[in-house]
Short mmCIF file of C-alpha atoms in Angstrom, two decimals:
data_model
loop_
_atom_site.label_atom_id
_atom_site.label_comp_id
_atom_site.label_asym_id
_atom_site.label_seq_id
_atom_site.Cartn_x
_atom_site.Cartn_y
_atom_site.Cartn_z
CA UNK A 95 80.92 -44.48 30.55
CA UNK A 96 82.08 -40.88 30.62
CA UNK A 97 81.26 -40.55 26.89
CA UNK A 98 77.80 -41.96 27.57
CA UNK A 99 77.18 -39.50 30.38
CA UNK A 100 78.30 -36.60 28.19
CA UNK A 101 76.01 -37.72 25.37
CA UNK A 102 73.10 -38.01 27.80
CA UNK A 103 73.83 -34.62 29.30
CA UNK A 104 74.01 -33.02 25.85
CA UNK A 105 70.73 -34.67 24.88
CA UNK A 106 69.16 -33.55 28.17
CA UNK A 107 70.26 -29.95 27.84
CA UNK A 108 69.63 -29.49 24.13
CA UNK A 109 66.23 -31.19 23.93
CA UNK A 110 63.37 -29.03 22.62
CA UNK A 111 60.97 -30.59 25.15
CA UNK A 112 60.99 -29.93 28.87
CA UNK A 113 62.80 -32.67 30.86
CA UNK A 114 63.19 -32.72 34.62
CA UNK A 115 64.04 -34.86 37.67
CA UNK A 116 62.02 -34.41 40.87
CA UNK A 117 61.34 -36.13 44.20
CA UNK A 118 58.22 -38.26 43.98
CA UNK A 119 56.48 -37.37 47.23
CA UNK A 120 57.41 -33.71 47.71
CA UNK A 121 57.62 -32.80 44.02
CA UNK A 122 60.86 -30.87 44.47
CA UNK A 123 62.57 -30.34 41.10
CA UNK A 124 66.30 -30.83 41.49
CA UNK A 125 67.33 -30.90 37.85
CA UNK A 126 65.74 -29.52 34.68
CA UNK A 127 66.85 -28.58 31.20
CA UNK A 128 66.69 -25.21 29.46
CA UNK A 129 63.51 -26.12 27.55
CA UNK A 130 61.83 -26.82 30.91
CA UNK A 131 62.91 -23.45 32.28
CA UNK A 132 61.73 -21.68 29.10
CA UNK A 133 58.41 -23.51 29.25
CA UNK A 134 57.61 -22.16 32.72
CA UNK A 135 59.40 -18.79 32.33
CA UNK A 136 61.98 -19.48 35.10
CA UNK A 137 65.72 -18.97 35.45
CA UNK A 138 65.79 -21.86 37.93
CA UNK A 139 63.38 -24.23 39.73
CA UNK A 140 65.49 -24.01 42.90
CA UNK A 141 63.31 -23.43 45.97
CA UNK A 142 60.07 -24.36 44.17
CA UNK A 143 57.78 -27.37 44.12
CA UNK A 144 56.10 -28.86 41.11
CA UNK A 145 52.74 -28.41 42.87
CA UNK A 146 53.22 -24.65 42.40
CA UNK A 147 52.72 -25.08 38.65
CA UNK A 148 49.55 -27.15 38.52
CA UNK A 149 46.40 -25.10 37.84
CA UNK A 150 44.38 -27.96 39.35
CA UNK A 151 46.25 -29.57 42.30
CA UNK A 152 44.16 -32.73 41.89
CA UNK A 153 45.93 -33.38 38.56
CA UNK A 154 49.21 -34.05 40.42
CA UNK A 155 47.48 -36.41 42.83
CA UNK A 156 45.94 -38.29 39.89
CA UNK A 157 49.37 -38.55 38.25
CA UNK A 158 50.98 -39.83 41.48
CA UNK A 159 48.28 -42.49 41.81
CA UNK A 160 48.89 -43.72 38.27
CA UNK A 161 52.64 -43.83 38.93
CA UNK A 162 52.14 -45.85 42.12
CA UNK A 163 50.03 -48.39 40.24
CA UNK A 164 51.88 -48.57 36.94
CA UNK A 165 55.20 -46.80 37.47
CA UNK A 166 54.59 -45.00 34.21
CA UNK A 167 52.43 -42.14 32.87
CA UNK A 168 52.06 -41.51 29.15
CA UNK A 169 50.77 -38.28 27.57
CA UNK A 170 48.60 -37.14 30.45
CA UNK A 171 47.09 -33.77 29.41
CA UNK A 172 47.42 -31.28 32.27
CA UNK A 173 46.77 -27.53 32.54
CA UNK A 174 49.92 -25.80 33.92
CA UNK A 175 50.65 -22.21 34.88
CA UNK A 176 53.81 -20.21 34.25
CA UNK A 177 55.66 -17.92 36.62
CA UNK A 178 53.77 -14.90 35.17
CA UNK A 179 50.40 -16.57 35.83
CA UNK A 180 49.53 -17.41 32.23
CA UNK A 181 48.31 -20.94 31.51
CA UNK A 182 49.25 -23.60 28.97
CA UNK A 183 48.36 -27.18 28.24
CA UNK A 184 51.14 -29.76 28.59
CA UNK A 185 51.35 -33.41 27.59
CA UNK A 186 53.01 -34.98 30.68
CA UNK A 187 54.87 -38.31 30.60
CA UNK A 188 56.83 -39.63 33.59
CA UNK A 189 58.59 -42.71 34.96
CA UNK A 190 58.84 -43.57 38.68
CA UNK A 191 62.10 -44.91 40.14
CA UNK A 192 60.55 -46.25 43.28
CA UNK A 193 63.74 -47.32 45.08
CA UNK A 194 65.25 -43.86 44.73
CA UNK A 195 61.88 -42.10 45.24
CA UNK A 196 62.36 -39.90 42.19
CA UNK A 197 60.64 -39.43 38.86
CA UNK A 198 61.91 -38.50 35.45
CA UNK A 199 59.40 -36.37 33.56
CA UNK A 200 58.83 -34.88 30.12
CA UNK A 201 56.43 -32.01 29.37
CA UNK A 202 55.49 -30.97 25.82
CA UNK A 203 53.52 -27.77 25.17
CA UNK A 204 50.28 -28.76 23.38
CA UNK A 205 48.44 -25.46 23.96
CA UNK A 206 47.99 -24.68 20.27
CA UNK A 207 46.29 -28.00 19.66
CA UNK A 208 44.12 -27.72 22.78
CA UNK A 209 43.03 -24.17 21.98
CA UNK A 210 42.27 -25.24 18.41
CA UNK A 211 40.21 -28.16 19.69
CA UNK A 212 38.36 -25.87 22.09
CA UNK A 213 37.66 -23.37 19.31
CA UNK A 214 36.45 -26.22 17.11
CA UNK A 215 34.15 -27.47 19.87
CA UNK A 216 32.72 -23.98 20.31
CA UNK A 217 32.33 -23.60 16.55
CA UNK A 218 30.58 -26.96 16.33
CA UNK A 219 28.30 -26.03 19.25
CA UNK A 220 27.43 -22.73 17.56
CA UNK A 221 26.80 -24.48 14.25
CA UNK A 222 24.62 -27.05 16.01
CA UNK A 223 22.64 -24.33 17.72
CA UNK A 224 22.02 -22.58 14.38
CA UNK A 225 21.34 -25.94 12.73
CA UNK A 226 18.69 -26.91 15.27
CA UNK A 227 17.08 -23.46 15.56
CA UNK A 228 16.68 -22.89 11.78
CA UNK A 229 13.16 -22.31 10.48
CA UNK A 230 13.89 -24.47 7.43
CA UNK A 231 14.33 -28.24 7.42
CA UNK A 232 18.04 -29.11 7.02
CA UNK A 233 19.37 -32.63 6.53
CA UNK A 234 22.72 -34.08 5.45
CA UNK A 235 23.21 -36.88 2.92
CA UNK A 236 26.14 -39.24 2.67
CA UNK A 237 25.61 -41.23 -0.46
CA UNK A 238 22.00 -42.35 -0.37
CA UNK A 239 21.64 -42.17 3.39
CA UNK A 240 20.57 -39.27 5.60
CA UNK A 241 23.07 -39.04 8.46
CA UNK A 242 21.77 -35.97 10.30
CA UNK A 243 18.83 -33.57 10.37
CA UNK A 244 17.60 -30.68 12.49
CA UNK A 245 14.52 -30.39 14.71
CA UNK A 246 12.59 -28.52 12.03
CA UNK A 247 12.88 -31.53 9.71
CA UNK A 248 11.19 -33.78 12.27
CA UNK A 249 8.42 -31.25 12.85
CA UNK A 250 7.88 -30.57 9.15
CA UNK A 251 7.52 -34.25 8.24
CA UNK A 252 5.89 -35.36 11.51
CA UNK A 253 8.35 -38.17 12.18
CA UNK A 254 11.15 -39.22 14.55
CA UNK A 255 14.91 -39.10 14.03
CA UNK A 256 14.99 -42.92 14.02
CA UNK A 257 12.42 -43.07 11.23
CA UNK A 258 14.57 -40.80 9.08
CA UNK A 259 17.90 -42.48 9.86
CA UNK A 260 16.77 -46.09 9.44
CA UNK A 261 14.48 -45.91 6.40
CA UNK A 262 15.99 -47.42 3.25
CA UNK A 263 16.10 -45.58 0.97
CA UNK A 264 15.40 -42.43 3.03
CA UNK A 265 13.07 -40.91 0.43
CA UNK A 266 9.87 -41.88 2.21
CA UNK A 267 8.65 -38.29 2.14
CA UNK A 268 8.19 -38.00 -1.61
CA UNK A 269 4.85 -38.59 -3.34
CA UNK A 270 4.90 -41.53 -5.80
CA UNK A 271 4.90 -39.37 -8.94
CA UNK A 272 5.87 -35.84 -9.80
CA UNK A 273 3.64 -33.74 -12.12
CA UNK A 274 5.71 -34.83 -15.15
CA UNK A 275 4.90 -38.49 -14.40
CA UNK A 276 8.43 -39.51 -13.43
CA UNK A 277 9.20 -41.59 -10.35
CA UNK A 278 9.99 -39.18 -7.51
CA UNK A 279 12.74 -41.25 -5.86
CA UNK A 280 14.56 -41.78 -9.12
CA UNK A 281 14.41 -38.10 -9.99
CA UNK A 282 15.43 -37.06 -6.45
CA UNK A 283 18.51 -39.29 -6.55
CA UNK A 284 19.52 -37.72 -9.86
CA UNK A 285 19.43 -34.27 -8.25
CA UNK A 286 21.35 -35.45 -5.15
CA UNK A 287 24.05 -37.03 -7.35
CA UNK A 288 24.30 -33.83 -9.41
CA UNK A 289 24.77 -31.78 -6.22
CA UNK A 290 27.42 -34.23 -4.96
CA UNK A 291 29.25 -33.73 -8.26
CA UNK A 292 29.41 -29.98 -7.58
CA UNK A 293 26.29 -28.77 -9.41
CA UNK A 294 24.07 -26.91 -6.87
CA UNK A 295 20.36 -27.65 -7.28
CA UNK A 296 17.44 -25.32 -6.56
CA UNK A 297 13.86 -26.29 -7.37
CA UNK A 298 10.30 -26.58 -6.10
CA UNK A 299 8.92 -30.00 -5.24
CA UNK A 300 5.88 -31.57 -3.62
CA UNK A 301 6.68 -33.58 -0.48
CA UNK A 302 4.66 -35.94 1.63
CA UNK A 303 4.40 -35.87 5.42
CA UNK A 304 4.31 -39.06 7.44
CA UNK A 305 0.50 -38.80 7.70
CA UNK A 306 0.21 -38.68 3.90
CA UNK A 307 -0.60 -34.98 3.45
CA UNK A 308 1.21 -33.23 0.62
CA UNK A 309 2.90 -29.84 0.83
CA UNK A 310 4.89 -27.63 -1.54
CA UNK A 311 8.55 -27.09 -0.74
CA UNK A 312 11.46 -25.05 -2.06
CA UNK A 313 14.58 -27.25 -2.12
CA UNK A 314 18.27 -26.33 -2.21
CA UNK A 315 21.02 -28.98 -2.58
CA UNK A 316 24.71 -28.13 -2.09
CA UNK A 317 27.93 -30.15 -1.95
CA UNK A 318 30.03 -30.14 1.24
CA UNK A 319 33.56 -31.53 1.25
CA UNK A 320 34.87 -32.47 4.71
CA UNK A 321 37.87 -34.59 5.66
CA UNK A 322 38.14 -36.02 2.18
CA UNK A 323 34.49 -37.11 2.17
CA UNK A 324 31.58 -35.70 0.17
CA UNK A 325 28.24 -34.79 1.74
CA UNK A 326 25.13 -33.09 0.34
CA UNK A 327 23.27 -30.53 2.43
CA UNK A 328 19.54 -30.17 1.78
CA UNK A 329 17.68 -27.03 2.86
CA UNK A 330 13.93 -27.41 2.50
CA UNK A 331 11.42 -24.62 3.01
CA UNK A 332 7.67 -25.17 3.30
CA UNK A 333 6.10 -22.76 0.76
CA UNK A 334 2.52 -23.98 1.10
CA UNK A 335 1.26 -20.59 2.28
CA UNK A 336 3.10 -18.80 -0.52
CA UNK A 337 1.67 -21.19 -3.11
CA UNK A 338 -1.82 -20.72 -1.70
CA UNK A 339 -1.32 -16.94 -1.84
CA UNK A 340 -0.14 -17.23 -5.46
CA UNK A 341 -3.22 -19.27 -6.28
CA UNK A 342 -5.42 -16.65 -4.60
CA UNK A 343 -3.67 -13.90 -6.56
CA UNK A 344 -4.01 -15.90 -9.78
CA UNK A 345 -7.72 -16.42 -9.10
CA UNK A 346 -8.09 -12.74 -8.23
CA UNK A 347 -6.36 -11.82 -11.50
CA UNK A 348 -8.72 -14.12 -13.38
CA UNK A 349 -11.67 -12.50 -11.62
CA UNK A 350 -10.24 -9.07 -12.41
CA UNK A 351 -9.81 -10.01 -16.05
CA UNK A 352 -13.37 -11.33 -16.15
CA UNK A 353 -14.67 -8.16 -14.52
CA UNK A 354 -12.59 -6.04 -16.90
CA UNK A 355 -14.22 -7.81 -19.83
CA UNK A 356 -17.61 -7.33 -18.22
CA UNK A 357 -16.81 -3.66 -17.63
CA UNK A 358 -15.72 -3.28 -21.24
CA UNK A 359 -19.05 -4.75 -22.32
CA UNK A 360 -20.90 -2.40 -19.96
CA UNK A 361 -18.93 0.55 -21.32
CA UNK A 362 -19.84 -0.49 -24.84
CA UNK A 363 -23.47 -0.64 -23.82
CA UNK A 364 -23.09 2.73 -22.11
CA UNK A 365 -21.64 4.23 -25.27
CA UNK A 366 -24.61 2.85 -27.21
CA UNK A 367 -26.93 4.29 -24.57
CA UNK A 368 -25.14 7.65 -24.76
CA UNK A 369 -25.58 7.65 -28.52
CA UNK A 370 -29.26 6.84 -28.05
CA UNK A 371 -29.67 9.64 -25.49
CA UNK A 372 -27.82 12.05 -27.71
CA UNK A 373 -29.94 11.34 -30.78
CA UNK A 374 -33.25 9.85 -29.65
CA UNK A 375 -33.92 12.33 -26.83
CA UNK A 376 -32.62 15.44 -28.50
CA UNK A 377 -35.00 15.12 -31.48
CA UNK A 378 -38.24 15.22 -29.39
CA UNK A 379 -36.84 18.09 -27.30
CA UNK A 380 -36.00 20.06 -30.43
CA UNK A 381 -39.51 19.35 -31.71
CA UNK A 382 -41.11 20.53 -28.44
CA UNK A 383 -38.99 23.67 -28.41
CA UNK A 384 -39.54 24.33 -32.12
CA UNK A 385 -43.31 23.84 -32.10
CA UNK A 386 -43.61 25.94 -28.93
CA UNK A 387 -41.72 28.76 -30.63
CA UNK A 388 -43.92 28.38 -33.73
CA UNK A 389 -47.07 28.66 -31.65
CA UNK A 390 -45.72 31.78 -29.95
CA UNK A 391 -44.81 33.38 -33.26
CA UNK A 392 -47.64 32.20 -35.57
CA UNK A 393 -50.54 32.12 -33.10
CA UNK A 394 -49.44 34.93 -30.85
CA UNK A 395 -52.68 36.90 -31.30
CA UNK A 396 -54.87 33.87 -30.64
CA UNK A 397 -53.19 33.11 -27.28
CA UNK A 398 -53.97 34.98 -24.14
CA UNK A 399 -51.22 36.05 -21.78
CA UNK A 400 -51.45 32.89 -19.69
CA UNK A 401 -51.19 30.62 -22.80
CA UNK A 402 -48.11 32.49 -23.96
CA UNK A 403 -46.57 32.09 -20.48
CA UNK A 404 -47.24 28.34 -20.56
CA UNK A 405 -45.52 28.00 -23.92
CA UNK A 406 -42.53 30.02 -22.72
CA UNK A 407 -42.26 27.71 -19.73
CA UNK A 408 -42.40 24.67 -22.06
CA UNK A 409 -39.55 26.14 -24.12
CA UNK A 410 -37.47 26.95 -21.01
CA UNK A 411 -37.98 23.43 -19.62
CA UNK A 412 -37.08 21.74 -22.93
CA UNK A 413 -33.93 23.88 -23.29
CA UNK A 414 -32.93 23.10 -19.71
CA UNK A 415 -33.50 19.42 -20.42
CA UNK A 416 -31.19 19.65 -23.46
CA UNK A 417 -28.49 21.23 -21.30
CA UNK A 418 -28.90 18.46 -18.71
CA UNK A 419 -28.50 15.83 -21.42
CA UNK A 420 -25.33 17.54 -22.68
CA UNK A 421 -23.85 17.67 -19.18
CA UNK A 422 -24.71 14.03 -18.45
CA UNK A 423 -23.01 12.99 -21.68
CA UNK A 424 -19.92 15.06 -20.82
CA UNK A 425 -19.72 13.44 -17.37
CA UNK A 426 -20.07 10.00 -18.93
CA UNK A 427 -17.35 10.67 -21.52
CA UNK A 428 -14.96 11.99 -18.85
CA UNK A 429 -15.41 8.76 -16.85
CA UNK A 430 -14.48 6.61 -19.84
CA UNK A 431 -11.93 8.75 -21.66
CA UNK A 432 -8.36 7.43 -21.80
CA UNK A 433 -5.92 9.62 -19.86
CA UNK A 434 -3.01 11.04 -21.86
CA UNK A 435 -0.35 12.27 -19.45
CA UNK A 436 1.98 15.16 -20.16
CA UNK A 437 3.41 18.19 -18.38
CA UNK A 438 0.70 20.88 -18.07
CA UNK A 439 1.35 24.57 -17.33
CA UNK A 440 -1.67 25.15 -15.08
CA UNK A 441 -0.79 28.84 -14.63
CA UNK A 442 -1.06 29.37 -18.40
CA UNK A 443 -4.33 27.41 -18.50
CA UNK A 444 -5.76 29.49 -15.64
CA UNK A 445 -4.73 32.76 -17.35
CA UNK A 446 -6.40 31.67 -20.62
CA UNK A 447 -9.65 30.66 -18.86
CA UNK A 448 -9.69 33.96 -16.92
CA UNK A 449 -9.30 35.93 -20.16
CA UNK A 450 -12.19 34.03 -21.77
CA UNK A 451 -14.47 34.79 -18.81
CA UNK A 452 -13.57 38.49 -18.91
CA UNK A 453 -14.18 38.70 -22.67
CA UNK A 454 -17.57 36.99 -22.35
CA UNK A 455 -18.64 39.31 -19.52
CA UNK A 456 -17.16 42.73 -20.35
CA UNK A 457 -19.57 44.52 -18.06
CA UNK A 458 -17.99 42.94 -14.95
CA UNK A 459 -14.69 43.61 -13.27
CA UNK A 460 -13.10 40.64 -11.52
CA UNK A 461 -9.52 40.56 -10.24
CA UNK A 462 -7.69 37.31 -11.08
CA UNK A 463 -4.56 36.57 -9.03
CA UNK A 464 -2.72 33.65 -10.63
CA UNK A 465 0.48 32.21 -9.19
CA UNK A 466 3.06 31.83 -11.99
CA UNK A 467 4.90 28.65 -13.06
CA UNK A 468 2.49 26.10 -11.60
CA UNK A 469 3.14 22.86 -13.49
CA UNK A 470 1.48 19.45 -13.04
CA UNK A 471 1.54 16.10 -14.82
CA UNK A 472 -1.81 14.97 -16.15
CA UNK A 473 -4.22 14.96 -19.06
CA UNK A 474 -4.15 18.52 -20.54
CA UNK A 475 -7.77 18.50 -21.80
CA UNK A 476 -9.26 17.16 -18.56
CA UNK A 477 -7.19 19.48 -16.34
CA UNK A 478 -8.42 22.43 -18.40
CA UNK A 479 -12.00 21.30 -17.68
CA UNK A 480 -11.14 21.33 -13.95
CA UNK A 481 -9.87 24.94 -14.13
CA UNK A 482 -12.81 26.02 -16.32
CA UNK A 483 -15.42 24.62 -13.94
CA UNK A 484 -13.78 25.96 -10.75
CA UNK A 485 -13.19 29.42 -12.30
CA UNK A 486 -16.73 29.53 -13.73
CA UNK A 487 -18.19 28.68 -10.31
CA UNK A 488 -16.07 31.33 -8.60
CA UNK A 489 -16.99 33.88 -11.30
CA UNK A 490 -20.68 33.09 -10.91
CA UNK A 491 -20.73 33.27 -7.10
CA UNK A 492 -18.88 36.64 -7.00
CA UNK A 493 -21.55 38.26 -9.18
CA UNK A 494 -22.95 40.45 -6.38
CA UNK A 495 -19.69 42.14 -5.37
CA UNK A 496 -16.27 43.21 -6.62
CA UNK A 497 -14.95 39.76 -7.37
CA UNK A 498 -11.51 38.40 -6.58
CA UNK A 499 -10.43 34.93 -7.72
CA UNK A 500 -7.07 33.38 -6.80
CA UNK A 501 -5.25 30.34 -8.16
CA UNK A 502 -2.15 28.98 -6.44
CA UNK A 503 -0.53 26.17 -4.46
CA UNK A 504 -0.20 25.35 -0.78
CA UNK A 505 1.44 22.66 1.32
CA UNK A 506 -0.91 20.48 3.34
CA UNK A 507 0.80 17.99 5.65
CA UNK A 508 3.81 17.77 3.36
CA UNK A 509 1.66 17.29 0.23
CA UNK A 510 1.27 19.82 -2.57
CA UNK A 511 -2.28 21.07 -3.15
CA UNK A 512 -3.66 23.45 -5.78
CA UNK A 513 -6.42 25.86 -4.83
CA UNK A 514 -9.04 28.15 -6.40
CA UNK A 515 -10.31 30.76 -3.92
CA UNK A 516 -12.96 33.47 -4.27
CA UNK A 517 -14.60 36.14 -2.12
CA UNK A 518 -18.14 35.32 -3.25
CA UNK A 519 -21.36 34.08 -1.65
CA UNK A 520 -19.84 30.98 -0.04
CA UNK A 521 -21.96 28.21 1.46
CA UNK A 522 -22.81 26.49 4.72
CA UNK A 523 -20.24 23.73 5.42
CA UNK A 524 -23.03 21.66 6.98
CA UNK A 525 -24.11 20.86 3.40
CA UNK A 526 -20.59 20.32 1.99
CA UNK A 527 -21.30 16.60 1.49
CA UNK A 528 -23.70 17.53 -1.35
CA UNK A 529 -21.16 19.59 -3.29
CA UNK A 530 -19.85 16.85 -5.58
CA UNK A 531 -23.10 14.92 -6.10
CA UNK A 532 -24.56 15.44 -9.61
CA UNK A 533 -27.55 17.78 -9.74
CA UNK A 534 -27.27 18.70 -6.03
CA UNK A 535 -27.21 22.49 -5.57
CA UNK A 536 -26.76 24.63 -2.45
CA UNK A 537 -28.41 27.76 -3.92
CA UNK A 538 -31.80 28.47 -5.49
CA UNK A 539 -32.13 29.05 -9.23
CA UNK A 540 -33.32 32.58 -8.64
CA UNK A 541 -30.07 33.27 -6.73
CA UNK A 542 -27.53 31.65 -9.02
CA UNK A 543 -28.30 29.71 -12.17
CA UNK A 544 -26.81 26.28 -12.79
CA UNK A 545 -27.42 22.58 -13.28
CA UNK A 546 -25.28 21.10 -10.49
CA UNK A 547 -22.98 18.99 -12.65
CA UNK A 548 -19.75 21.07 -12.72
CA UNK A 549 -18.24 20.07 -9.36
CA UNK A 550 -19.19 16.40 -9.92
CA UNK A 551 -17.24 16.58 -13.17
CA UNK A 552 -14.25 18.16 -11.41
CA UNK A 553 -14.22 15.48 -8.71
CA UNK A 554 -14.39 12.68 -11.26
CA UNK A 555 -11.41 14.11 -13.18
CA UNK A 556 -9.37 14.58 -10.00
CA UNK A 557 -10.12 11.02 -8.85
CA UNK A 558 -9.08 9.67 -12.23
CA UNK A 559 -5.74 11.40 -11.70
CA UNK A 560 -5.37 9.66 -8.32
CA UNK A 561 -5.96 12.85 -6.34
CA UNK A 562 -8.57 14.30 -4.01
CA UNK A 563 -10.61 17.50 -3.75
CA UNK A 564 -12.04 19.29 -0.71
CA UNK A 565 -13.74 22.61 0.01
CA UNK A 566 -13.72 25.23 2.78
CA UNK A 567 -16.24 28.06 3.00
CA UNK A 568 -18.36 30.41 5.09
CA UNK A 569 -21.58 32.11 4.01
CA UNK A 570 -20.81 35.52 2.43
CA UNK A 571 -17.07 35.00 2.98
CA UNK A 572 -16.17 33.14 -0.18
CA UNK A 573 -15.14 29.56 -0.89
CA UNK A 574 -11.85 27.73 -1.41
CA UNK A 575 -11.44 24.49 -3.35
CA UNK A 576 -8.25 22.47 -2.77
CA UNK A 577 -7.22 19.58 -5.00
CA UNK A 578 -4.23 17.33 -5.59
CA UNK A 579 -3.09 15.37 -8.66
#
């Protein structure tokens, strides 16, 4: 007997689980092992009651009730607190010795498992929240059966959860045939099986809502291994709007191509017209001018002063008409010419144009102030035409004073602009809207000669380079033209 008691005592003291003896009614612990003391962080339970260590006092009352009825409690999960106030979950088993009014109890710390279960529950709740709030339809396959789906799936297909879960096979949302003529259900099962085998699938597919309407969808299938079982997750996105947009873009591209072909035909006709203008109109004008000159030279003595004046006016008008035709043709060619981009030293171009103007008009003194190292990317020939026209205008409108013409750059709202500025006649800004319209002039011919095509040409070139042009001026205080490329 003594050997038995020693063996029991050794087992009691050396057990890795908490073991104790306590009075049933009062819950006074009168014997406990070291594991029990370690579990609650105590040197001794003397002077304490078991009720001091229940986080929820009702748990002890529930345990006592079970013991009264059955005399035994097995693995009751209870939240305990230690001496330092921290909490842990314990699996509590106990036996009631009713005659003696005592219980023998065992407590095993199961906190790690309980915390893990709680974390898993939270993780599952978070996953479920994301699952149900997703904008895409998500459903889970097990074999050939859908076992779960989110709210978006029901809304997208216009059906109930029961209709999805109970349909056999659950492929009721596919149209009978795909564009390649294959059976949709057969082809869908092939893709699901491939995903289950570890080959992710991503494709576009037409689906059918419960009411029979078709819609385009982007489908992703992925394998999920869980607890030794294989599932396939389907993520389905309605791309009807995107497909419609693509169709609109495709139609717009077709229209653009058609219009491009039409424009090419118009340009061809325009080239033919330009050729006709160049040849068919020039010949009569040359004849008018030539015969008028012949009359003035050969029949000079037979014409009175008024007749000679009429013929001179005929010659002037025909020559002006020839110039107009030339300018119209230039404007037309600029509109159709292919742009050839390269780096252009605009400062060098401006200096060359200024020198040409000075050489052609040696009787005038005009100061040119040209900012060095101005470089732009564009068509060299067309950009030279811009500088030539702007400089020629400035040169012309500074004819009545000591001229000054500047070329440089400025920053307007963070954007680089080039400018040509003069101190000439200027113009009234109320009429600035007419500046770039062909043949519109703000000055009389007897003030400043011109056709009214130069600035229209400049604007067309600037627009073809993706830029803009604007003007600022006051009468008798010069004009400034600003442009970007």
